[in-house]
XYZ file of C-alpha atoms in Angstrom:
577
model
C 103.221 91.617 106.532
C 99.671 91.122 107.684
C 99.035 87.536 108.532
C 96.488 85.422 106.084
C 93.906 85.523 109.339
C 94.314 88.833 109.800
C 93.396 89.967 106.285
C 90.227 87.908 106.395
C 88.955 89.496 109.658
C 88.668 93.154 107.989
C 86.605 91.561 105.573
C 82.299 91.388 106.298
C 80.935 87.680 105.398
C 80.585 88.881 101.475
C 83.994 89.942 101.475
C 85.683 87.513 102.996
C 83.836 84.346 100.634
C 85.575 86.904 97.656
C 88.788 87.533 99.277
C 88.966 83.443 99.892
C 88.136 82.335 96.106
C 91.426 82.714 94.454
C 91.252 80.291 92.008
C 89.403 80.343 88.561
C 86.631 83.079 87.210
C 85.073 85.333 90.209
C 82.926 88.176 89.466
C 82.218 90.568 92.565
C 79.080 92.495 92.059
C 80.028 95.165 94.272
C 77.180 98.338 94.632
C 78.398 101.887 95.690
C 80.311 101.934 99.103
C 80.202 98.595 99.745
C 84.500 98.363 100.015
C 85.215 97.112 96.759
C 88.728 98.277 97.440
C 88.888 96.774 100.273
C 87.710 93.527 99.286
C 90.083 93.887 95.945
C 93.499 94.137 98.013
C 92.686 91.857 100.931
C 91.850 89.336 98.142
C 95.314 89.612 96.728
C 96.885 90.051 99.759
C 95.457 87.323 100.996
C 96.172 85.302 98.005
C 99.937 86.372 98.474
C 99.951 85.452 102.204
C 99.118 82.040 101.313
C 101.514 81.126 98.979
C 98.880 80.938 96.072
C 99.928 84.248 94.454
C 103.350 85.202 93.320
C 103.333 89.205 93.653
C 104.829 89.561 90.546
C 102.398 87.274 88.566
C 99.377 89.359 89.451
C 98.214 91.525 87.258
C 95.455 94.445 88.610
C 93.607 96.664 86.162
C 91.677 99.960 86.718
C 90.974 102.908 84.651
C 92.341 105.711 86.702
C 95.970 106.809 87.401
C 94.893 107.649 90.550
C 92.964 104.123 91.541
C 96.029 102.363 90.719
C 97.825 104.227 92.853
C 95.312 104.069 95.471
C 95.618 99.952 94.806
C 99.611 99.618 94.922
C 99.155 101.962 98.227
C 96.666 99.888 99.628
C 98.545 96.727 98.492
C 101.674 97.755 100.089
C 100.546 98.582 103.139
C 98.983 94.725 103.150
C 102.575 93.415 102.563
C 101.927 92.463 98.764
C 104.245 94.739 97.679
C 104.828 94.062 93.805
C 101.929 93.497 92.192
C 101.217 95.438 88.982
C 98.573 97.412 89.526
C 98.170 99.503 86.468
C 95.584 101.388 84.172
C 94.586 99.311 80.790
C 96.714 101.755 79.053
C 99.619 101.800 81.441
C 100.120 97.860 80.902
C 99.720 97.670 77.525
C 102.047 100.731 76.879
C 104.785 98.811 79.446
C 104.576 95.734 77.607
C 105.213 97.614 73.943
C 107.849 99.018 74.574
C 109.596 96.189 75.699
C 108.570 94.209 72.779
C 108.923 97.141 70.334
C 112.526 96.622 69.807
C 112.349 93.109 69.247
C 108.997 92.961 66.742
C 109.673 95.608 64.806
C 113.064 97.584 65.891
C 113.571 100.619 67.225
C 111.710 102.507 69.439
C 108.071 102.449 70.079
C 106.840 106.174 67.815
C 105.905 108.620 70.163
C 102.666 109.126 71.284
C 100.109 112.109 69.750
C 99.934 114.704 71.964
C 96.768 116.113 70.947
C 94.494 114.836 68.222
C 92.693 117.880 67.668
C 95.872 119.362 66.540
C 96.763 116.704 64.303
C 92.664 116.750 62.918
C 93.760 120.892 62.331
C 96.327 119.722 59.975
C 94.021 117.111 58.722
C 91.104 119.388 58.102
C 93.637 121.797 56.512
C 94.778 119.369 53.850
C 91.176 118.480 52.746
C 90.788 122.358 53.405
C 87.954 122.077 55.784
C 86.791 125.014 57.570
C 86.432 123.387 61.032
C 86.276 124.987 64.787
C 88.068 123.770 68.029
C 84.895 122.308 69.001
C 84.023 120.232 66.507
C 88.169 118.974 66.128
C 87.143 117.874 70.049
C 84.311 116.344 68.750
C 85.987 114.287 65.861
C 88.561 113.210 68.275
C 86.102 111.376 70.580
C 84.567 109.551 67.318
C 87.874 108.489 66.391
C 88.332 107.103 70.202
C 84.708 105.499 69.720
C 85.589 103.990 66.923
C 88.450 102.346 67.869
C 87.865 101.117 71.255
C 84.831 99.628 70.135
C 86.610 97.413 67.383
C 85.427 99.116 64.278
C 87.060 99.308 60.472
C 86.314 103.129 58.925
C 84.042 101.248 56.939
C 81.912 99.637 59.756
C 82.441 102.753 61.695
C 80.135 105.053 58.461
C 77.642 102.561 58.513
C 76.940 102.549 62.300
C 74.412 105.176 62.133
C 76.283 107.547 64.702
C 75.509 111.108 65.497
C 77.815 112.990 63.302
C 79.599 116.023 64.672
C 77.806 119.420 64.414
C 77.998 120.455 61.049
C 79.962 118.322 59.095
C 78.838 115.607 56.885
C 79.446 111.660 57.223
C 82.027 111.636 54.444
C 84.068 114.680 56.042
C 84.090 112.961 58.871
C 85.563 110.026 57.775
C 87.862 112.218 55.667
C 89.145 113.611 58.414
C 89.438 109.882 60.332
C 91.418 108.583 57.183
C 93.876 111.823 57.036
C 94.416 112.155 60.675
C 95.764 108.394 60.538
C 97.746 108.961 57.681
C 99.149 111.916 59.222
C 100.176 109.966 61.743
C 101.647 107.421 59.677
C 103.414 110.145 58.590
C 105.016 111.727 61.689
C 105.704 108.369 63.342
C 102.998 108.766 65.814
C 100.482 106.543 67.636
C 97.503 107.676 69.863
C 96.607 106.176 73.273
C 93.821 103.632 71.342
C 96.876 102.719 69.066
C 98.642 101.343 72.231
C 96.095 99.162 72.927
C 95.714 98.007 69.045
C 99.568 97.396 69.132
C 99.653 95.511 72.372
C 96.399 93.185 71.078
C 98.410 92.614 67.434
C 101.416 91.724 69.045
C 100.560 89.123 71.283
C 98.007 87.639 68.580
C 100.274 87.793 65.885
C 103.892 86.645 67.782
C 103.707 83.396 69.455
C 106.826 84.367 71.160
C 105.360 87.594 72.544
C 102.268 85.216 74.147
C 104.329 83.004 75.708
C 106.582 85.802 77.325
C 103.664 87.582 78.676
C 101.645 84.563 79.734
C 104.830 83.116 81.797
C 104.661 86.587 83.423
C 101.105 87.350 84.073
C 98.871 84.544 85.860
C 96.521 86.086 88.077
C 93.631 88.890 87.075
C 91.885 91.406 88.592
C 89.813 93.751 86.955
C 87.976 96.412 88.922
C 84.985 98.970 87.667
C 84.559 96.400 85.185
C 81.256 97.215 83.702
C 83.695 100.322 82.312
C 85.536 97.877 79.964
C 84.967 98.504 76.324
C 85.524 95.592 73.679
C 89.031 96.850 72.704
C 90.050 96.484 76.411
C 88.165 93.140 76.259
C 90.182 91.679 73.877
C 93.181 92.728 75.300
C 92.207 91.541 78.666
C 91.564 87.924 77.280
C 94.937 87.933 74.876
C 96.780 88.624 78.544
C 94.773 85.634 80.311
C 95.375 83.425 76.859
C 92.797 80.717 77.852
C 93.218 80.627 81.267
C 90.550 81.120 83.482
C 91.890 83.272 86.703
C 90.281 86.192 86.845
C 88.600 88.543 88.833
C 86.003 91.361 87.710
C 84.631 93.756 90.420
C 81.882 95.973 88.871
C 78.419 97.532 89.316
C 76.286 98.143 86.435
C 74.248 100.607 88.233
C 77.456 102.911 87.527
C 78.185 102.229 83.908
C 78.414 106.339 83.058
C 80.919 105.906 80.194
C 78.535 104.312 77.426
C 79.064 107.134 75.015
C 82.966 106.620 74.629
C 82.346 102.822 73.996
C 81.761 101.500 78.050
C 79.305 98.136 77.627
C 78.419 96.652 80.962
C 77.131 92.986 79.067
C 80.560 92.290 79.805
C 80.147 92.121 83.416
C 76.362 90.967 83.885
C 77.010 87.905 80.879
C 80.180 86.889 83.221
C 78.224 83.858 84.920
C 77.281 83.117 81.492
C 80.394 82.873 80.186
C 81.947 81.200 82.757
C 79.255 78.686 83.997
C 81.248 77.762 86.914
C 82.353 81.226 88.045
C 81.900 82.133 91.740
C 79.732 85.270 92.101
C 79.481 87.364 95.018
C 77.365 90.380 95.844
C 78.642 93.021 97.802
C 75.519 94.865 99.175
C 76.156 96.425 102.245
C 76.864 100.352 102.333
C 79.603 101.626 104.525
C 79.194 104.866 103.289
C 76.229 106.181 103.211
C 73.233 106.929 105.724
C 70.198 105.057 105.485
C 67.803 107.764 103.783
C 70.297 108.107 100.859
C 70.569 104.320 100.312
C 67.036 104.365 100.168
C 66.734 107.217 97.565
C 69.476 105.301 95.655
C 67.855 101.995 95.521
C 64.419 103.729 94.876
C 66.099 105.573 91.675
C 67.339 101.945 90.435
C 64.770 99.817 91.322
C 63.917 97.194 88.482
C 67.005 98.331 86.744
C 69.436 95.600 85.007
C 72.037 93.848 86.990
C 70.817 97.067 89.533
C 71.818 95.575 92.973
C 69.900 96.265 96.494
C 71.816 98.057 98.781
C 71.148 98.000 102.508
C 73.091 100.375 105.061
C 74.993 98.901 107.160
C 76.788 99.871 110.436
C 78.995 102.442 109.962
C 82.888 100.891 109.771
C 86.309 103.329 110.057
C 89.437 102.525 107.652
C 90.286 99.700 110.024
C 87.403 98.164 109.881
C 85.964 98.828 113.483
C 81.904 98.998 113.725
C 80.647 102.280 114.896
C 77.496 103.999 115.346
C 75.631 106.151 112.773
C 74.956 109.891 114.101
C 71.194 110.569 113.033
C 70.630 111.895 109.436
C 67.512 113.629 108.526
C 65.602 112.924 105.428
C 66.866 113.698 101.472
C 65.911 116.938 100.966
C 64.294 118.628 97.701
C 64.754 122.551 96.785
C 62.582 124.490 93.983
C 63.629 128.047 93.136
C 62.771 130.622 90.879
C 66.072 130.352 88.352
C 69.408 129.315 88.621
C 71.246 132.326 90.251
C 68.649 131.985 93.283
C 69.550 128.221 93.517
C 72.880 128.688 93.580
C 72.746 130.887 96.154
C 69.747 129.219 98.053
C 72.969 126.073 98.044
C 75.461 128.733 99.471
C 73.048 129.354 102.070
C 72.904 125.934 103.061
C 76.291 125.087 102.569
C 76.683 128.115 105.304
C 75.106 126.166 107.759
C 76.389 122.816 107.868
C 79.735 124.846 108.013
C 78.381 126.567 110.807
C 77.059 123.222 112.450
C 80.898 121.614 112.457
C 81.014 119.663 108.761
C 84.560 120.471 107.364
C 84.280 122.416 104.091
C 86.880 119.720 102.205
C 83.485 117.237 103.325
C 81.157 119.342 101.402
C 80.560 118.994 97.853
C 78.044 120.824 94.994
C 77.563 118.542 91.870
C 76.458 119.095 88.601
C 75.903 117.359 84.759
C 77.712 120.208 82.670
C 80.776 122.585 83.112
C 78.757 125.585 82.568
C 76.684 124.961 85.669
C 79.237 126.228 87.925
C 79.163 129.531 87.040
C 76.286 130.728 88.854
C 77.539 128.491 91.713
C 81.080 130.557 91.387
C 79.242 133.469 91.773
C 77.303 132.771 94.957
C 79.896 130.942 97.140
C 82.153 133.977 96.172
C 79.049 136.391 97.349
C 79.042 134.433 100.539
C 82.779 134.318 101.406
C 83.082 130.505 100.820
C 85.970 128.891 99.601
C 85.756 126.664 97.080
C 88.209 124.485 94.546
C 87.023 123.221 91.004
C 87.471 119.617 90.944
C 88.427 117.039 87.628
C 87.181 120.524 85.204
C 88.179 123.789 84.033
C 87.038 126.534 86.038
C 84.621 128.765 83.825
C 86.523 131.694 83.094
C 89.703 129.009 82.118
C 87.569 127.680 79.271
C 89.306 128.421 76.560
C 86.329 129.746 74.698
C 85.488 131.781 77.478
C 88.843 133.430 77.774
C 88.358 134.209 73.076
C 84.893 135.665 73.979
C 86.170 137.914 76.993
C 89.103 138.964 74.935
C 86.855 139.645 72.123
C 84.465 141.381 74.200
C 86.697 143.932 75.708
C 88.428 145.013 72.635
C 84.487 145.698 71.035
C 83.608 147.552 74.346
C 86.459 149.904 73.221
C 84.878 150.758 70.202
C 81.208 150.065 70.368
C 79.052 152.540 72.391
C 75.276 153.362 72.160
C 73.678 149.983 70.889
C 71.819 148.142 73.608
C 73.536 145.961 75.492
C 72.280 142.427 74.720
C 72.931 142.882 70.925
C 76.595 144.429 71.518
C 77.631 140.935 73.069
C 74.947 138.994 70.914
C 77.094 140.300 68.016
C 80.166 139.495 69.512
C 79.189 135.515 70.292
C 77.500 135.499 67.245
C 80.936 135.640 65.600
C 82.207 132.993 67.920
C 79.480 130.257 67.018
C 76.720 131.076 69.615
C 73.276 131.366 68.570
C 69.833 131.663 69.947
C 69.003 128.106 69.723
C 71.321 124.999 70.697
C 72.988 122.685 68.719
C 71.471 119.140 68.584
C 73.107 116.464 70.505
C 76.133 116.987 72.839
C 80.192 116.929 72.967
C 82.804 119.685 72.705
C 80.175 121.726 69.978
C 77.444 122.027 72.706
C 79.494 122.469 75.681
C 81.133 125.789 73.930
C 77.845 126.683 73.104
C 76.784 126.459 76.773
C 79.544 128.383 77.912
C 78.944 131.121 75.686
C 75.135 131.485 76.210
C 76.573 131.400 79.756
C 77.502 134.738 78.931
C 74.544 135.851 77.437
C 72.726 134.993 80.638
C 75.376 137.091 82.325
C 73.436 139.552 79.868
C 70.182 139.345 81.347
C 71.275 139.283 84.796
C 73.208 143.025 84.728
C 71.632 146.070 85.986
C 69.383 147.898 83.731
C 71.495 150.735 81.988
C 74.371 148.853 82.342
C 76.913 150.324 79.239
C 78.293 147.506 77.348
C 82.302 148.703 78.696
C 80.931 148.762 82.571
C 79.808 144.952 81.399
C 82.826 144.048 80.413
C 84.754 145.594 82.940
C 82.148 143.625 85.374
C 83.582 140.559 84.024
C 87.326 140.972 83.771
C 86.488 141.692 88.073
C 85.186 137.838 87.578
C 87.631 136.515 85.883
C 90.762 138.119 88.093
C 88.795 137.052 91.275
C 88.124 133.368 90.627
C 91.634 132.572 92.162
C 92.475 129.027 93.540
C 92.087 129.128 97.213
C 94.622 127.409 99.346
C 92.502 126.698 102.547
C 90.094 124.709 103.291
C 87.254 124.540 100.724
C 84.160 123.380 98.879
C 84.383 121.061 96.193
C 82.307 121.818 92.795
C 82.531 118.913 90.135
C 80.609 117.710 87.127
C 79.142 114.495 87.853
C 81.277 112.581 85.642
C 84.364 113.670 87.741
C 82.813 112.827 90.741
C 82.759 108.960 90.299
C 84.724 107.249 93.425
C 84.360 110.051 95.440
C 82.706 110.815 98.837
C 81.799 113.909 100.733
C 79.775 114.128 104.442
C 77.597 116.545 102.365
C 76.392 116.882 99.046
C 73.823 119.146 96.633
C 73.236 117.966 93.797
C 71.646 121.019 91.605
C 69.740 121.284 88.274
C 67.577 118.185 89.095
C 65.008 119.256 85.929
C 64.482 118.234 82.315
C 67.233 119.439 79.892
C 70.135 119.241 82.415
C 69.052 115.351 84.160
C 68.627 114.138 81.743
C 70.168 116.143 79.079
C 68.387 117.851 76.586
C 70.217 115.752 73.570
C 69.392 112.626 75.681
C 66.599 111.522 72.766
C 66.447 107.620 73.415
C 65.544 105.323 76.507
C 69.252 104.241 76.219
C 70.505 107.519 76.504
C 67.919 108.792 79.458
C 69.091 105.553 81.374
C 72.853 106.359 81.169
C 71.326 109.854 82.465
C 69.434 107.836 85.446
C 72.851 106.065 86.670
C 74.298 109.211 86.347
C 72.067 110.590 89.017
C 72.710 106.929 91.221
C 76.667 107.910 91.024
C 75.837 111.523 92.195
C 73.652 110.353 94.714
C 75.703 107.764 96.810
C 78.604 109.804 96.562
C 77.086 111.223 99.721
C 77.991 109.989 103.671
C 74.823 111.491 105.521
C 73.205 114.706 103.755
C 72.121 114.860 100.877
C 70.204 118.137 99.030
C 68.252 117.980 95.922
C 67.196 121.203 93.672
C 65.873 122.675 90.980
C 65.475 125.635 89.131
C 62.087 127.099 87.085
C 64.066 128.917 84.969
C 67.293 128.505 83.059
C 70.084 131.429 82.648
C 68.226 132.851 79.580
C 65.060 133.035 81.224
C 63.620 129.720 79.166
C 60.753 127.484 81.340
C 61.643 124.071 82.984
C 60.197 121.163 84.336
C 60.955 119.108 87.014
C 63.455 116.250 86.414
C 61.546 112.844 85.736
C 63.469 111.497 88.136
C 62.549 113.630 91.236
C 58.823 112.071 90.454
C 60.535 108.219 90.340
C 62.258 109.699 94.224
C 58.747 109.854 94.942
C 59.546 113.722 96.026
C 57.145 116.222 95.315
C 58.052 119.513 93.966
C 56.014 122.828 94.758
C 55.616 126.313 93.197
C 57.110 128.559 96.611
C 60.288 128.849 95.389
C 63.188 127.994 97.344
C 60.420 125.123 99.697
C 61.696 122.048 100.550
C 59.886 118.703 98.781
C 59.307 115.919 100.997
């Protein structure tokens, strides 16, 4: 077990001020790579060295499966073996079913596997003709709704986009039928685990008491993720008391849309007037020209924090020299294939100059993006691994449409190409123009015009059964490679990652920010976005664009390229400065 000095001399000045308040509120505003994790388990080991922390009393909260087992690992390895470190969901769903039996009897009802089959039943009892996509779609309002607190009644008069297609009273139709199909079946969903938990220890005195006497110590990291249901429960398991510690950076509050609010974290000196707050500012991770671009991108923002690169430090916390980086670099080509492969190009290089392919990552803002990018690392014998998505041809509306496709190419011949597979993803729900606003409706519909830009991109002449054949070659190639590869992932997957290298692609207006991002609120959630992709890279970082999307449609720029202060040309494929 590391000694109490020893786990304060890891620790930079910031971290070790953190790491040394124990007692009472302590909010640690910690910006990208600053070693937040770091800071989080020396601070409870360090609180368990001394004496002031019983292992078993501490209670740490994330929002990932795999950050809390990055914190237990982390924690044992400190000698604070014992802690529960735990997911929101994890905790709450511990603490039911122990107190299941004794509230109520029995055993805690099993949990819904998938809403979207239970809205199918749902939608079939109010006989509602609805798609896959827009079950998906109802399924994340029904996990809006309840994580942020509200009655069916509060939830129709919030003014909420409504699902493509369906009306606010079907909607709520199918809200108040899915939960009484529930009721029905003797099931609860994952948002019903956290409503339970909250009830119980509000409603049973004895339940409090129980979990008070076992919890007394808090930590709460990405904090400014927390949404009000998670609030509440958070401040039923402190019950008054006042030690806790939130770790957060507003700057990378991505989750707003599925009921994220980052007041919580910037109003915690308000709150608690007494609180010690600590900014953790220096970057350990990245090179100076990409903290720069970062702070640039953020500048004026709330609760935005300044970041300034500091010395490079290994996993033990030795000081070493940076190598030199060059400069953020900016890439405009002619339409998306050509960026793609413009990337693989690149990405050829730095292999070629000695950066490990596992250290090399291509980012993106939706799924359907990494289609072209498929096609171009594949082109250029790169190996590559689809991280935190489905690959494309896994989607399951890809895999109707090719299905669909091929058994039409058996009978259809003679009719120009475009409208045989128009025709085709027609029937499926694509159409010439998008849906307004986003979720599970406009991401099919982006995978199948995906498709039709496959369309526009085959050889003139090309028979509508040598197209499909074409693709079924795509599909059986996209295998999972087992060596060393290339990571592609959305840039919601990407959060609390890190790569030596990254691209981030589709830097223009209608991809970052979205096209359905209508309001300042939304093209802000679209700006820290962009921060999250950005400082996910070490030393290189590669901006690009394209002047034309898959179905041959004109964009600009993104808006944020111009806040970069980098300067976009018309030679495709020339670097911005």
């Amino acid at each position: 077990m590391s000694s109490p000095a020893e786990l304060l001399a890891g620790l930079d000045p910031d971290q070790a001020v953190a790491a040394e308040a124990l007692r009472g509120p302590v909010c640690m505003l910690a910006g990208a790579g600053t070693g937040k994790t770091r800071a989080i388990t020396h601070r409870i080991a360090y609180g368990v060295a001394t004496g002031t922390y019983t292992a078993s009393r501490v209670m740490a909260l994330t929002f990932t499966s795999r950050a809390a087992a990055e914190l237990r690992g982390r924690l044992r390895a400190l000698g604070a073996e014992g802690v529960s470190a735990r997911t929101f969901h994890a905790s709450a769903l511990s603490q039911l079913n122990f107190f299941w039996p004794q509230v109520v009897g029995g055993q805690v009802p099993a949990l819904v596997e998938s809403k979207g089959r239970v809205l199918g039943h749902a939608a079939e009892r109010l006989r509602l003709r609805v798609d896959t996509a827009t079950l998906r779609d109802v399924a994340g309002e029904i996990e809006w709704r309840k994580v942020s607190g509200l009655t069916l009644e509060q939830y129709a008069a919030s003014n909420r986009p409504l699902p493509a297609k369906l009306s606010l009273e079907q909607v709520v139709s199918l809200q108040e039928t899915y939960e009484q199909l529930k009721d029905e079946r003797r099931r609860i969903d994952f948002e019903d685990v956290l409503l339970a938990c909250a009830g119980m220890i509000e409603t049973e005195p004895a339940v409090a008491m129980q979990v008070h006497e076992q919890y007394r110590f808090f930590v709460v990291d990405e904090y400014q993720d927390v949404s009000p249901l998670q609030h509440r429960l958070l401040e039923l398991w402190l019950g008054g008391r006042r030690d806790v510690c939130v770790v957060g950076d507003a700057s990378q509050t991505i989750y707003s849309f599925a009921g994220a609010r980052s007041d919580y974290l910037l109003d915690f000196p308000t709150r608690y007037h007494d609180a010690t707050v600590v900014r953790l500012e220096r970057n350990y991770r990245s090179a100076p020209p990409v903290v720069a671009a970062a702070n640039t991108l953020m500048r004026g923002r709330p609760g935005a924090l300044h970041l300034s690169a500091a010395t490079a430090r290994d996993d033990e916390g030795t000081q070493t020299a940076r190598p030199e980086t060059p400069a953020v670099g900016l890439r405009q080509y002619p339409n998306e294939l050509s960026e793609a492969r413009g990337v693989a190009s690149e990405i050829l290089v730095q292999l070629q100059a000695g950066v490990p392919a596992s250290e090399i990552a291509v980012l993106y803002r939706i799924n359907v993006q990494a289609a072209a990018l498929e096609t171009a690392l594949g082109e250029a014998g790169i190996p590559y691994v689809m991280h935190g998505s489905k690959r494309f041809f896994e989607l399951p509306e890809v895999r109707q449409a090719l299905l669909q496709l091929r058994a039409a190419s058996v009978s259809i011949s003679g009719e120009p190409l475009f409208k045989s597979v128009s025709d085709v993803l027609r029937s499926l729900g694509w159409s010439q123009d998008p849906p307004d606003g986003g979720g599970a409706v406009r991401d099919r519909w982006e995978s199948l015009n995906a498709i039709m830009g496959l369309v526009d991109q085959a050889p003139e002449g090309t028979s509508f059964r040598a197209f499909t054949d074409e693709l079924q070659l795509r599909q059986a190639a996209q295998h999972e490679p087992t060596v060393e590869a290339v990571t592609l992932a959305t840039l919601h997957s990407a959060k609390g990652l890190e790569w030596e290298a990254v691209h981030l692609i589709g830097l223009s207006e209608g991809y970052l920010p979205i096209s359905y991002a209508k309001h300042f609120e939304q093209a802000d959630e679209e700006r820290r976005l962009l921060y999250v992709g950005i400082t996910r890279a070490k030393r290189l970082l590669n901006l690009s664009w394209s002047e034309t999307q898959q179905r041959g449609g004109r964009r600009e720029p993104s808006r944020f390229l111009a806040e970069l202060g980098m300067r976009t040309s018309s030679a495709p494929g020339r670097r911005g400065a």
